[in-house]
PDB file of C-alpha atoms in Angstrom:
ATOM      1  CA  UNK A   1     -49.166  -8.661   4.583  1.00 48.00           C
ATOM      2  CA  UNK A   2     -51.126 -11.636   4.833  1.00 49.00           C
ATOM      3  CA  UNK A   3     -50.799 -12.632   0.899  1.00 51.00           C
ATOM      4  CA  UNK A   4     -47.767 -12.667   1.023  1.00 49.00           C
ATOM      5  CA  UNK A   5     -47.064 -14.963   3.881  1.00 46.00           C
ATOM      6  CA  UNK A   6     -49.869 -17.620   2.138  1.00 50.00           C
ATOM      7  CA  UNK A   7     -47.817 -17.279  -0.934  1.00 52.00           C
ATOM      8  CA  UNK A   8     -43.770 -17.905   0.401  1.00 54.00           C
ATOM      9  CA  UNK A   9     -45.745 -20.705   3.046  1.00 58.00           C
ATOM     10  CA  UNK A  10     -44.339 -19.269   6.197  1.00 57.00           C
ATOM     11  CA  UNK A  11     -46.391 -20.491   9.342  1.00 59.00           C
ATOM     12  CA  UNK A  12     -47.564 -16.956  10.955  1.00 59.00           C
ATOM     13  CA  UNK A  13     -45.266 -18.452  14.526  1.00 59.00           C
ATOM     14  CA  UNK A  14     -41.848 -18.182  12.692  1.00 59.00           C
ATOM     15  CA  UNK A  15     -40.056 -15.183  13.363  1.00 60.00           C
ATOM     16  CA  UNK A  16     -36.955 -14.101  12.236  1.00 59.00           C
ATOM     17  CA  UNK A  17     -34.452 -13.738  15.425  1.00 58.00           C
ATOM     18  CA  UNK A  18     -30.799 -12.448  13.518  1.00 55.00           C
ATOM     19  CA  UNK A  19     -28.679 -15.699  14.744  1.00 60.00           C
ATOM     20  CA  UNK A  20     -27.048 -15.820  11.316  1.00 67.00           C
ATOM     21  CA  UNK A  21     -26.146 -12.303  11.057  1.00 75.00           C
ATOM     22  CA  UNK A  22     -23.747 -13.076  14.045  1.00 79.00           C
ATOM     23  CA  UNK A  23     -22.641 -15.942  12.505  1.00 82.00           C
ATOM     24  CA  UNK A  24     -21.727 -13.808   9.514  1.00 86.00           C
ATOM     25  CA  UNK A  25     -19.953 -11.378  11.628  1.00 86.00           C
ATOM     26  CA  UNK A  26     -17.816 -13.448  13.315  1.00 89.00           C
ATOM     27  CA  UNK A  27     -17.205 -15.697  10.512  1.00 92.00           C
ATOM     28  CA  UNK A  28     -15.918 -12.130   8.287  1.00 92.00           C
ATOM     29  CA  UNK A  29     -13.779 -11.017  11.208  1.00 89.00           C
ATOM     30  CA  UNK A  30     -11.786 -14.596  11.497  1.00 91.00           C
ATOM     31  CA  UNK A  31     -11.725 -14.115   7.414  1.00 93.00           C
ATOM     32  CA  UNK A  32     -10.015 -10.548   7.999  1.00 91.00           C
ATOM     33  CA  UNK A  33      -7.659 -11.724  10.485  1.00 89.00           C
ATOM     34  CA  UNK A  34      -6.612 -14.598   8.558  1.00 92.00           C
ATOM     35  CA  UNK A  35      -5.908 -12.560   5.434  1.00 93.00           C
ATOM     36  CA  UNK A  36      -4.376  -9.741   7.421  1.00 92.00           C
ATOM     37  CA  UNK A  37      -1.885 -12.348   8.860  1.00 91.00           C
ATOM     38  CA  UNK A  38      -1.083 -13.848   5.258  1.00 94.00           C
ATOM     39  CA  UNK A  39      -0.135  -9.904   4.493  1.00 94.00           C
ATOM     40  CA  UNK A  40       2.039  -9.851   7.460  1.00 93.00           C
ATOM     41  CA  UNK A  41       4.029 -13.475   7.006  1.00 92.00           C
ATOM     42  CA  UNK A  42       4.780 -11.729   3.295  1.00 94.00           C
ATOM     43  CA  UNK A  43       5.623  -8.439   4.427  1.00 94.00           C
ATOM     44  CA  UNK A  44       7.899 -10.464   6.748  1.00 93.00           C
ATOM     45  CA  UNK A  45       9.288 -12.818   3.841  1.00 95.00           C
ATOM     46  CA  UNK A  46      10.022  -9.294   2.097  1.00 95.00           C
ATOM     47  CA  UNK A  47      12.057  -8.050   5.181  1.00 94.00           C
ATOM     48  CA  UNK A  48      14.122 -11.156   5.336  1.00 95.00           C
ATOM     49  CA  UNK A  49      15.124 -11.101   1.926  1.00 95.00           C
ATOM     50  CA  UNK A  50      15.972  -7.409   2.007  1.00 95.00           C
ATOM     51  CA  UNK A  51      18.315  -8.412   5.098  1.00 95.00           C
ATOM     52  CA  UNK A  52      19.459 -10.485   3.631  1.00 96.00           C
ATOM     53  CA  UNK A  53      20.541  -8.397   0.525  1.00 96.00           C
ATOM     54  CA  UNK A  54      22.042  -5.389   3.068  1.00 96.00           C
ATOM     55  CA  UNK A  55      24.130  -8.542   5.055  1.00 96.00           C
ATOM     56  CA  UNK A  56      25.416  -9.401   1.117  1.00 96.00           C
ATOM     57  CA  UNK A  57      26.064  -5.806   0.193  1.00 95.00           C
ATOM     58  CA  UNK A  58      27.937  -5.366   3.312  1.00 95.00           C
ATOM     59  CA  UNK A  59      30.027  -8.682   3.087  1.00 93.00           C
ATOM     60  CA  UNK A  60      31.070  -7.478  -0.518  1.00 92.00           C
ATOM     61  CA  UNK A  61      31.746  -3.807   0.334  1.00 92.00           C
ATOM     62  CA  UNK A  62      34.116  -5.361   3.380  1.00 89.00           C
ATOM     63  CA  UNK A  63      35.822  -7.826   0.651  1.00 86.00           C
ATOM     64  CA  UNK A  64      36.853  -4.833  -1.153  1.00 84.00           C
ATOM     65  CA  UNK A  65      39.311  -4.262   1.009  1.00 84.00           C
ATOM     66  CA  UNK A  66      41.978  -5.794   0.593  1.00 77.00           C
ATOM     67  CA  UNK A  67      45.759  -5.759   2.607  1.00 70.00           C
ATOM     68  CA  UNK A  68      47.365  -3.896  -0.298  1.00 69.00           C
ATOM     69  CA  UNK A  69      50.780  -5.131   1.673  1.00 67.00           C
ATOM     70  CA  UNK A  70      50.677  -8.468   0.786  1.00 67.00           C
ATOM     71  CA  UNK A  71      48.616  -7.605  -2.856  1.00 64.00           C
ATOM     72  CA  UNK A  72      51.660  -5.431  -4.517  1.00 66.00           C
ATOM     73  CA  UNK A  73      54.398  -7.941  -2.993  1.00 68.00           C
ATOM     74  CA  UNK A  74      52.659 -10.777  -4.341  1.00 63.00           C
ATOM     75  CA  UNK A  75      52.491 -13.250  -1.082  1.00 66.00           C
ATOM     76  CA  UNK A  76      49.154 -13.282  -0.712  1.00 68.00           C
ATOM     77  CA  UNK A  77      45.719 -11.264  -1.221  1.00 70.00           C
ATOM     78  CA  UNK A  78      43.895 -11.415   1.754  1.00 75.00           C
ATOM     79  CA  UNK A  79      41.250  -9.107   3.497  1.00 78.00           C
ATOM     80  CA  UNK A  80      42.297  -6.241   5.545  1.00 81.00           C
ATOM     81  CA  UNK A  81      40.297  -6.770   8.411  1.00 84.00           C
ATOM     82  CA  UNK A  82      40.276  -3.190   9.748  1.00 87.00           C
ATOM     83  CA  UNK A  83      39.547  -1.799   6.854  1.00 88.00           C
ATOM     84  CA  UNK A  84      37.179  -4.188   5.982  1.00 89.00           C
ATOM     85  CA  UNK A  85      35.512  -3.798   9.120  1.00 90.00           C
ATOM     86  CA  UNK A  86      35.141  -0.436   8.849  1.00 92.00           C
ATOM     87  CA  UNK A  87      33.885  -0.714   5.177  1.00 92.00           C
ATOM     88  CA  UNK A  88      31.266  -3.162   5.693  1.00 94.00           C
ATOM     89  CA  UNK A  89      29.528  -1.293   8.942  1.00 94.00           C
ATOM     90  CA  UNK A  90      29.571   2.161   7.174  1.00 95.00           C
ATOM     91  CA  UNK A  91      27.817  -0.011   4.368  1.00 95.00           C
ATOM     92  CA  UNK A  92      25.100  -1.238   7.659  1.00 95.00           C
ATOM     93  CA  UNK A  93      25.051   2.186   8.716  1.00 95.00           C
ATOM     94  CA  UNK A  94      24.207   3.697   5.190  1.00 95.00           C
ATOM     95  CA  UNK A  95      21.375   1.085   4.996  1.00 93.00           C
ATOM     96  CA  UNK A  96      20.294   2.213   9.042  1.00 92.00           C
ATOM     97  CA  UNK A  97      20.618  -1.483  10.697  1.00 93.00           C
ATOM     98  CA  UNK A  98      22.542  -2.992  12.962  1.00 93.00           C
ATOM     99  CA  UNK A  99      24.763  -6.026  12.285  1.00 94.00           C
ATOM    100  CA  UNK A 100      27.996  -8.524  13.248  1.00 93.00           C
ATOM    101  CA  UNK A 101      30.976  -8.285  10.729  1.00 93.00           C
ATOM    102  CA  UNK A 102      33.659 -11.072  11.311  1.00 91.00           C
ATOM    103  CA  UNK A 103      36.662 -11.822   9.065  1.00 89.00           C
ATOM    104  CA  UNK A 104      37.933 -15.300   8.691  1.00 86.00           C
ATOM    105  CA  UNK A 105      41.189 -15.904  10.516  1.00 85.00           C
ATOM    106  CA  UNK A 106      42.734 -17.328   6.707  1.00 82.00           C
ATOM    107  CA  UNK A 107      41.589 -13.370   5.281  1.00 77.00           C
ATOM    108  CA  UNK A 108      39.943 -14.913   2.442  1.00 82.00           C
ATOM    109  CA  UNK A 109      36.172 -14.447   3.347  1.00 86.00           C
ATOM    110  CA  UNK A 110      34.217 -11.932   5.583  1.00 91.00           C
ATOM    111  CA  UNK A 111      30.665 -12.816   7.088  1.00 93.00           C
ATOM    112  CA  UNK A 112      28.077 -10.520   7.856  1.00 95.00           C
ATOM    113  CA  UNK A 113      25.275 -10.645  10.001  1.00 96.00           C
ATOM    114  CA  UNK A 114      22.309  -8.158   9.989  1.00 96.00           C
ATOM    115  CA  UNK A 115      20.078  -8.089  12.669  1.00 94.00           C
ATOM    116  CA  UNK A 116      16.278  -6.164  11.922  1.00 92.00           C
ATOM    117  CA  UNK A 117      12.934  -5.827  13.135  1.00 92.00           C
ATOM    118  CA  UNK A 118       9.398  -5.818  11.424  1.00 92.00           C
ATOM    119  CA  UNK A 119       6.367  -3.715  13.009  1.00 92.00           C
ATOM    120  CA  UNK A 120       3.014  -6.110  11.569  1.00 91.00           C
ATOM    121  CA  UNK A 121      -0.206  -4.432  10.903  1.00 89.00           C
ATOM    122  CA  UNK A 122      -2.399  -7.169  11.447  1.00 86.00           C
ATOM    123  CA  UNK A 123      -0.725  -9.621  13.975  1.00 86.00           C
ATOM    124  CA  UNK A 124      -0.373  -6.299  16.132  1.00 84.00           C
ATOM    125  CA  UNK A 125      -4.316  -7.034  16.794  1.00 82.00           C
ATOM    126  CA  UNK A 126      -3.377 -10.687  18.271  1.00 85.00           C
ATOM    127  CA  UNK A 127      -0.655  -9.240  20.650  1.00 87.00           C
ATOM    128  CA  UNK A 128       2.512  -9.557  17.906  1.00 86.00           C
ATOM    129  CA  UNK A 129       4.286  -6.173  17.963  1.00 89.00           C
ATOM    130  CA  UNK A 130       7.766  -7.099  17.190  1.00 91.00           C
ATOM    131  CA  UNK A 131       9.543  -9.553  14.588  1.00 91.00           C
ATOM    132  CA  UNK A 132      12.997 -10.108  14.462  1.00 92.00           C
ATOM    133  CA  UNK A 133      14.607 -10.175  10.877  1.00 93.00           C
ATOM    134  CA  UNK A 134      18.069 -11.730  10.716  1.00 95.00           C
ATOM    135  CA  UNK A 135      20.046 -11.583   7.307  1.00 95.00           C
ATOM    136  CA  UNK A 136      23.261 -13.401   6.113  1.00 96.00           C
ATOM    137  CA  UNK A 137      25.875 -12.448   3.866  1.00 95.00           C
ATOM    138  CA  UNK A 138      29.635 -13.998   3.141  1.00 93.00           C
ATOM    139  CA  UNK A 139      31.974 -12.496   0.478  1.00 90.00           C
ATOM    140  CA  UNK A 140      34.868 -14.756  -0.448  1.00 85.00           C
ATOM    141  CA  UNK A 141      38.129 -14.021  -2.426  1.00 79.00           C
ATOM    142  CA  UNK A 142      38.846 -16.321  -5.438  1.00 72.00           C
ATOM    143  CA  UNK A 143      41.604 -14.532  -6.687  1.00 66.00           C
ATOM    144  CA  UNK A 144      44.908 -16.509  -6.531  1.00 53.00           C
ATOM    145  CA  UNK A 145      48.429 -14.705  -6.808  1.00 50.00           C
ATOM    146  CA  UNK A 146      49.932 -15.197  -9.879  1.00 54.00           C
ATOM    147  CA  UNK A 147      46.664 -16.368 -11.078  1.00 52.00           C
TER     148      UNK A 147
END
């Protein structure tokens, strides 16, 4: 034990007391959390956009319907806004969220509004639980009588 000592020059008084190791430990755990939050923010970003693409779905299932009244007698082609209503929250119901659906007062666009929520994995270990996910969607008509 003594050669090698003499050969790596360590004074016989210097011990080895494991302060780095806890330096390492902490310094992996901060490392995890970090990277476990950058997993969350995406699976987040991912949630959003898929909101958003159930609030568009709906908007376009709702513009669907149209008054056939005023359609066949040629005065105007406007939304039904029972029926498109009723189109666009079976759509949110199909999809299992909960959302606004509001027809303009002209009949020639319907708005959606999809309201979520995200469960993290990692930013549950901070306190996080619970992020709300809002997604938007508007469906205009562009058809024109006579056009």
């Amino acid at each position: 034990m003594i050669k090698w000592r003499r050969w790596l020059h360590i004074p016989s008084g210097c011990r080895d007391r494991g302060g780095m190791e806890l330096f390492y430990a902490g310094t992996v755990l901060i490392a995890f959390l970090i990277v476990g939050l950058v997993i969350d923010a995406g699976l987040a970003l991912d949630r959003m956009s898929d909101a958003d693409y159930v609030a568009q779905e709906a908007a376009r299932a709702g513009a669907q319907q149209i008054d056939p009244g005023q359609a066949i007698t040629g005065e105007d082609i406007v939304v039904d806004p029972d029926a498109a209503q009723t189109a666009a929250r079976a759509f949110l119901d199909s999809e299992g969220v909960d959302g606004d659906v509001a027809v303009a007062e002209d009949g020639q666009s319907l708005t959606v509004t999809v309201r979520d929520a995200y469960h993290p994995y990692f930013a549950s270990l901070i306190g996080v639980s619970e992020m709300s996910v809002t997604g938007h969607g508007t469906a205009t008509l562009l058809h024109q009588p006579g056009g």
